[in-house]
Coordinates of C-alpha atoms in Angstrom, one line a residue:
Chain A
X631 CA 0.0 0.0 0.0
X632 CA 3.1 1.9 -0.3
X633 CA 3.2 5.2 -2.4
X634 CA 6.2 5.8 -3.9
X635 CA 8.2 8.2 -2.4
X636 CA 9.9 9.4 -5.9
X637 CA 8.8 9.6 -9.6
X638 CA 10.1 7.5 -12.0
X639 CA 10.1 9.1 -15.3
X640 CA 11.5 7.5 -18.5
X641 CA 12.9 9.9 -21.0
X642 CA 13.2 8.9 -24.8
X643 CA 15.1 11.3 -26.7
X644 CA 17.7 10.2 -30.1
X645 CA 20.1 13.5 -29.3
X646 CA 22.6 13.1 -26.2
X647 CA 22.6 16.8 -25.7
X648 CA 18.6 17.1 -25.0
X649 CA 19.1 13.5 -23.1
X650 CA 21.2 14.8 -21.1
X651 CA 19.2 18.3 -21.0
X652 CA 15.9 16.2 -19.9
X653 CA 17.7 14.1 -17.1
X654 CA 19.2 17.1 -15.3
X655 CA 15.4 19.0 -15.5
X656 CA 14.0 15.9 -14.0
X657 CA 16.6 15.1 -11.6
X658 CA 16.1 18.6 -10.0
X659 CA 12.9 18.3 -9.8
X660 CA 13.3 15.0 -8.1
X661 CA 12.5 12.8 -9.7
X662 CA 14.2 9.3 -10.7
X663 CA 15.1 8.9 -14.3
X664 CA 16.2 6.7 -16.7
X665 CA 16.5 8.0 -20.2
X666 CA 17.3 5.9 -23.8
X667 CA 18.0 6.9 -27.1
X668 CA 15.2 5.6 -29.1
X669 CA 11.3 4.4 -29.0
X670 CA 12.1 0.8 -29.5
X671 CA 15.0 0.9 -26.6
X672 CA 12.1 2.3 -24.1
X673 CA 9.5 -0.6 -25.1
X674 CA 12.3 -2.8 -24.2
X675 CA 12.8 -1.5 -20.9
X676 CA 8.9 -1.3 -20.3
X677 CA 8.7 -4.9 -21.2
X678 CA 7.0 -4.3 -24.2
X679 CA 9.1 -6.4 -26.8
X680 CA 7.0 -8.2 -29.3
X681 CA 3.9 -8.1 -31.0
X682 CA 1.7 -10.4 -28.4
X683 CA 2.0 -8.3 -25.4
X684 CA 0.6 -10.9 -22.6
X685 CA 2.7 -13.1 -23.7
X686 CA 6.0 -10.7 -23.1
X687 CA 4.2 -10.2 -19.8
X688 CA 4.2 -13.3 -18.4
X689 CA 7.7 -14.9 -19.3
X690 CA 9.6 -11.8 -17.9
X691 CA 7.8 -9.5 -15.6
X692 CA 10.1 -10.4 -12.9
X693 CA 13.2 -9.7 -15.0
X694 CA 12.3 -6.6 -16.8
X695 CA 13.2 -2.9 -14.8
X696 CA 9.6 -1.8 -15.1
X697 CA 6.9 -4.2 -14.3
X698 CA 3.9 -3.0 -12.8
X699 CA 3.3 -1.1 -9.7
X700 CA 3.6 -4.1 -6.9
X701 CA 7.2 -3.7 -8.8
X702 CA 9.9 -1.4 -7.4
X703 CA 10.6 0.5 -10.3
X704 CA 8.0 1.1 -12.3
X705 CA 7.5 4.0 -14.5
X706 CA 5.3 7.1 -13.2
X707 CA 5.7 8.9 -17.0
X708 CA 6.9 8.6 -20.1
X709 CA 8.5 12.1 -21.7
X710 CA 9.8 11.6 -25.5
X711 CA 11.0 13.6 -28.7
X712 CA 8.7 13.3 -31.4
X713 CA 11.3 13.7 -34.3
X714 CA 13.3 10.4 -33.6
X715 CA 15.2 7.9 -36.2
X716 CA 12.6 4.7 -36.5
X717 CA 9.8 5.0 -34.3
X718 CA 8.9 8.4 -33.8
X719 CA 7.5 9.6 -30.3
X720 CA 4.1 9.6 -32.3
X721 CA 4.7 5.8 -32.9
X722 CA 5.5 5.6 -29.5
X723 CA 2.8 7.1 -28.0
X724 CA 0.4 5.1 -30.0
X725 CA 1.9 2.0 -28.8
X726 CA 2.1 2.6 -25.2
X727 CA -1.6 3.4 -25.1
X728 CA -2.8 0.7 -26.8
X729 CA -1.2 -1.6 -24.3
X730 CA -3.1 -2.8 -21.6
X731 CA -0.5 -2.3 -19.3
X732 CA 0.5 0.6 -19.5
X733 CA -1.8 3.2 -21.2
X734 CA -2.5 4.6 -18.2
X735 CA 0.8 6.2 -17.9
X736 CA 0.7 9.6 -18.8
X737 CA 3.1 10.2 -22.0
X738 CA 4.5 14.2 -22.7
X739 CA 5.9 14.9 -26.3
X740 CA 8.5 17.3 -27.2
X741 CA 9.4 18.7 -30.3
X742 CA 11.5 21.2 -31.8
X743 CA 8.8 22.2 -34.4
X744 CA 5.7 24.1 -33.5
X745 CA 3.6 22.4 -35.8
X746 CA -0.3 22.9 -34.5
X747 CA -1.3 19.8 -36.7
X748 CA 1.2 17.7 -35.2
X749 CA 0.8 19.0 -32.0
X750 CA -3.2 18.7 -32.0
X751 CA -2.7 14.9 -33.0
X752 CA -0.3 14.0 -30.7
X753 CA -2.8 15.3 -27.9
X754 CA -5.9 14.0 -29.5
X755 CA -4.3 10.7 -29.3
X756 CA -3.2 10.8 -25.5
X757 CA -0.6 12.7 -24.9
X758 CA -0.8 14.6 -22.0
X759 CA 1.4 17.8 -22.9
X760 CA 3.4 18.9 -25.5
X761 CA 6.4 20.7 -24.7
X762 CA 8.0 22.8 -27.5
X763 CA 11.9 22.6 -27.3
X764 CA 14.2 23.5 -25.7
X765 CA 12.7 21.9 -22.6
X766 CA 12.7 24.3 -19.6
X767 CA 12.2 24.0 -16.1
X768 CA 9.0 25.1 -16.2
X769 CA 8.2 23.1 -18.7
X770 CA 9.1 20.2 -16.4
X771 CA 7.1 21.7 -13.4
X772 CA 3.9 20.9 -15.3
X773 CA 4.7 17.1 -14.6
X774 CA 3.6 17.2 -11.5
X775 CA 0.2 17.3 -11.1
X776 CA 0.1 14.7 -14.1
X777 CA 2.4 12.4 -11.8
X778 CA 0.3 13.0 -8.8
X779 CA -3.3 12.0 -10.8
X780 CA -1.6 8.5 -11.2
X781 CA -0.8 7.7 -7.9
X782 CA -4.4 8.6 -6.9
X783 CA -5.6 6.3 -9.2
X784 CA -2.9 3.5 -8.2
X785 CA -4.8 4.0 -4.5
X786 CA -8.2 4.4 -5.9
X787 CA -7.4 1.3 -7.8
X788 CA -5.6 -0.3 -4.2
X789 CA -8.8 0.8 -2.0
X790 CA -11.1 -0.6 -4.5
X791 CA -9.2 -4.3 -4.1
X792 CA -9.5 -3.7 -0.7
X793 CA -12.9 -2.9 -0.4
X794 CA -13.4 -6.3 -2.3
X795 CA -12.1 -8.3 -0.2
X796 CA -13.6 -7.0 2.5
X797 CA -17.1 -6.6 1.8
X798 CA -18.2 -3.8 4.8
X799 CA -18.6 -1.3 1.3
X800 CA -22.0 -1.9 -0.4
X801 CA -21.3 -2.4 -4.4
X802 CA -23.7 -3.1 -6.5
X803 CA -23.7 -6.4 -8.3
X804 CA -23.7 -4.7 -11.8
X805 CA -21.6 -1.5 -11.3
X806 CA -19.5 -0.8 -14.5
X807 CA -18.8 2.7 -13.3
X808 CA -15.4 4.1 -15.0
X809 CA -12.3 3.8 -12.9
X810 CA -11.5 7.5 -12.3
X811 CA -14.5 8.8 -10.6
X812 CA -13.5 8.9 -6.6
X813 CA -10.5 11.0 -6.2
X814 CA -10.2 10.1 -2.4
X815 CA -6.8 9.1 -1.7
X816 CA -6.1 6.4 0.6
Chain B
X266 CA 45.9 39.6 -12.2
X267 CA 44.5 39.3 -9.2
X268 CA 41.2 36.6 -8.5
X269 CA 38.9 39.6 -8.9
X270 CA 40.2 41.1 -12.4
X271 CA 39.9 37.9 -13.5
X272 CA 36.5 37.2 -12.2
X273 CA 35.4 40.6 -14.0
X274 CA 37.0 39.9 -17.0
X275 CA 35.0 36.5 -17.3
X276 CA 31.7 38.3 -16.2
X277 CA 32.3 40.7 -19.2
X278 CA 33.0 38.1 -21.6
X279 CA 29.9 35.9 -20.6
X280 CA 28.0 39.5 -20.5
X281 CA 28.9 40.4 -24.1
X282 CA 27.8 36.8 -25.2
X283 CA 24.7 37.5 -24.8
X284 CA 24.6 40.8 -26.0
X285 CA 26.2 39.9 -29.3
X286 CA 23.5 37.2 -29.6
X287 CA 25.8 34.1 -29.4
X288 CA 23.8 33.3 -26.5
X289 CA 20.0 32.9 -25.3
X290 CA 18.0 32.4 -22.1
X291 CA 18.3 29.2 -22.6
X292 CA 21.7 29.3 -21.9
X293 CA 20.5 30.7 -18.4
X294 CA 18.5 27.7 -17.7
X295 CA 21.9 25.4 -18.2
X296 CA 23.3 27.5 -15.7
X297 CA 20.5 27.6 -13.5
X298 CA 20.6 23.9 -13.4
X299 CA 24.5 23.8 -11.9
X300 CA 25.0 23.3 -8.6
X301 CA 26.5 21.6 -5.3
X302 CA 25.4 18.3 -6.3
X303 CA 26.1 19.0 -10.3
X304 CA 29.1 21.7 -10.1
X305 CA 30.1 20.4 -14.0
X306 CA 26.9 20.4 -15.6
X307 CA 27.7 23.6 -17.8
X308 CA 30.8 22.4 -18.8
X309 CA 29.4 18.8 -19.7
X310 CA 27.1 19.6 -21.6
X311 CA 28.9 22.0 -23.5
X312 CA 31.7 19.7 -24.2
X313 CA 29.0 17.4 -25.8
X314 CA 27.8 19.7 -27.6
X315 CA 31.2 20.7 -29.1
X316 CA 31.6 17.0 -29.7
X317 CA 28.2 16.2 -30.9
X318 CA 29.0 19.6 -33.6
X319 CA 31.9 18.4 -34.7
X320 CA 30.3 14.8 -35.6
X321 CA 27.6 16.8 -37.1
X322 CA 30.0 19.6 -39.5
X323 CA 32.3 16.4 -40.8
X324 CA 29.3 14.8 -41.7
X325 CA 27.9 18.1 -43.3
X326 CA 31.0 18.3 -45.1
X327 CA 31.2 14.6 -46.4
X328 CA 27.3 15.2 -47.8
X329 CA 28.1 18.9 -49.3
X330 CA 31.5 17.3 -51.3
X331 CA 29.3 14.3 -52.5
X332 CA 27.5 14.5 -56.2
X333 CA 24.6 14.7 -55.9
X334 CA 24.2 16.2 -52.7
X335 CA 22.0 14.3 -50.8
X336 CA 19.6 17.0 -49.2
X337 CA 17.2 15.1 -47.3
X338 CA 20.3 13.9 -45.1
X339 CA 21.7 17.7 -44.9
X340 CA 18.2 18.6 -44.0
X341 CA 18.6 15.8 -40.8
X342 CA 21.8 16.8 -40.2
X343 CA 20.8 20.5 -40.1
X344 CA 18.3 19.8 -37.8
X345 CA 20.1 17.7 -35.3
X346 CA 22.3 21.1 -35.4
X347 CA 19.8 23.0 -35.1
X348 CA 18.2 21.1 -32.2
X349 CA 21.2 20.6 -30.0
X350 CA 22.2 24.3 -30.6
X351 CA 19.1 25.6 -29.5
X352 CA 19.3 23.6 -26.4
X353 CA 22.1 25.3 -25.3
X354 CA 21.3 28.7 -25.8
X355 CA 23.5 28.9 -28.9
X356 CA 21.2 31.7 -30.4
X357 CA 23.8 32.8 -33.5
X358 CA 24.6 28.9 -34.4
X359 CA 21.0 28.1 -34.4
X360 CA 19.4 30.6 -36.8
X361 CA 22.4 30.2 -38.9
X362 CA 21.2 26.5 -39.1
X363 CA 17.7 28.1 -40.1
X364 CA 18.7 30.1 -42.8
X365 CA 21.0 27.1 -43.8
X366 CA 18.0 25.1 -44.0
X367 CA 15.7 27.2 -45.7
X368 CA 19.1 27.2 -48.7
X369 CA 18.6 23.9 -49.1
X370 CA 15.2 23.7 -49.1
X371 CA 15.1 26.1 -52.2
X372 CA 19.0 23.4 -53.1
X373 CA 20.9 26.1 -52.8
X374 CA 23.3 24.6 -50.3
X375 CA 26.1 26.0 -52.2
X376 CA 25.8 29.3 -52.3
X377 CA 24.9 29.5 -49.0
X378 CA 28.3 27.5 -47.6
X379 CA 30.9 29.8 -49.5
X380 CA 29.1 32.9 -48.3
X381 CA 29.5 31.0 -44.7
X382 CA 32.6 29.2 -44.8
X383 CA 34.6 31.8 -43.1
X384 CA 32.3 31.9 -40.4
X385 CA 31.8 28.1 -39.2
X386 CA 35.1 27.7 -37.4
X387 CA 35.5 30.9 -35.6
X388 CA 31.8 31.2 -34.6

């Protein structure tokens, strides 16, 4: 029932300059970071390898960094370039929210170009922010409260498995309510 | 000298950096970001970036001597410049990549480098 007492954020970025930029912002901030070089580098270290995700899942989800949040280190947010060799940040983002376990992580873009299109898309389709480089401490501020939605959901979600197995709580048999609608935090 | 000429001396220098344009706020926010526990930081990562330009300028070079000139790989390269510039505050090096950019949009990489080849290595 832990909450963590630091952030982890992954940070995806192809240029070694903004990497190290983007760890040094976060880091200040306090938060823990681990940052790759590419899109497929940062599916690897969520676990995300192959095509049948479940499958990934199960045969190493005790030997990947970032499991799940019963894990140590799992990942709190996911902050990546859009303009990368490969899979772009766009790619990226895509496939981190059509994966079960983790599309509930909040993912941030950043790009060099102020392109409204682009930027429009990237937030139609999940992303939480879009930061316009260069990245700025301010800019990193606005993680926060992004950060601090998911841990009340991890104890929403914690509360609600506890209210299960108890069973003082009244539920109703058929109750398909949505999972973000009590923002109580345990 | 003494410690304090020398201190005043540097001040000036960093001062006129900016007011010539060779540097931006950003460049504020690098420094803003040293401290106890990171005493280095400005001086890493502007070591990488001296690094990461140099990578960048031979491979520049390679693509401007080769026939034809491949453009869409100047273009990346350009932009990789023009990305790790601008996140160090290096105001004059990144609208130069601009302007570059906009040359060889139009393929007109040529005329722009020997208008600019004095320039590269003493900006």
């Amino acid at each position: 029932m832990a909450t963590q007492t630091q952030f982890h954020v992954l940070a995806v970025d192809d240029s070694l300059i903004d990497r190290k930029l983007i760890e040094r912002l976060l880091k200040t901030s306090s938060y823990q970071v681990t940052a790759v070089d590419s899109g497929s580098k940062a599916l690897e270290f969520l676990g995300l390898n192959g095509e049948n995700e479940d499958e990934e899942r199960n045969s190493s989800v005790e030997s990947v960094s970032a499991a799940d949040e019963d894990h140590q280190v799992g990942v709190n947010l996911i902050i990546t370039d859009y303009c990368m060799p490969g899979m772009t940040g766009y790619d990226l983002l895509r496939k981190i929210k059509q994966s079960s376990s983790f599309k509930d992580i909040p993912v941030v873009i950043m790009s060099s170009e102020n392109i409204p299109s682009r930027i429009n898309r990237c937030l139609e389709d999940g992303a939480e922010e879009f930061f316009l480089k260069p990245v700025k401490l301010s800019d990193v501020n606005k993680l926060r409260p992004h950060l601090m939605k998911g841990i009340t959901t991890k104890n929403e979600m914690q509360s609600n498995t506890n209210k299960r197995k108890g069973s003082e709580e009244i539920q109703s048999p058929d109750r398909t309510r949505p999972r973000y609608n009590e923002l109580e935090v345990v | 000298m003494d410690g304090y000429g020398m201190q005043n001396q540097i001040a000036c220098i960093r001062r006129s950096l900016f007011d010539q344009g060779y540097l931006d706020e950003q460049f504020i926010q690098l420094e803003e970001l040293q401290d106890d526990t990171n005493p280095n930081f400005v001086q890493e990562i502007v070591t990488l970036f001296y690094t990461d330009s140099a990578r960048l300028i031979q491979n520049i070079e390679l693509t401007l001597n080769s026939r034809p000139i491949n453009f869409s790989k100047l273009d990346d390269y350009m932009h990789q410049f023009k990305g790790s510039s601008s996140s160090i505050g290096a105001k004059k090096v990144t609208s130069e990549c601009a302007v570059f950019r906009q040359y060889c949009a139009a393929g007109n990489a040529e005329a722009y480098i020997s208008s600019l080849l004095p320039h590269i290595y003493t900006d």
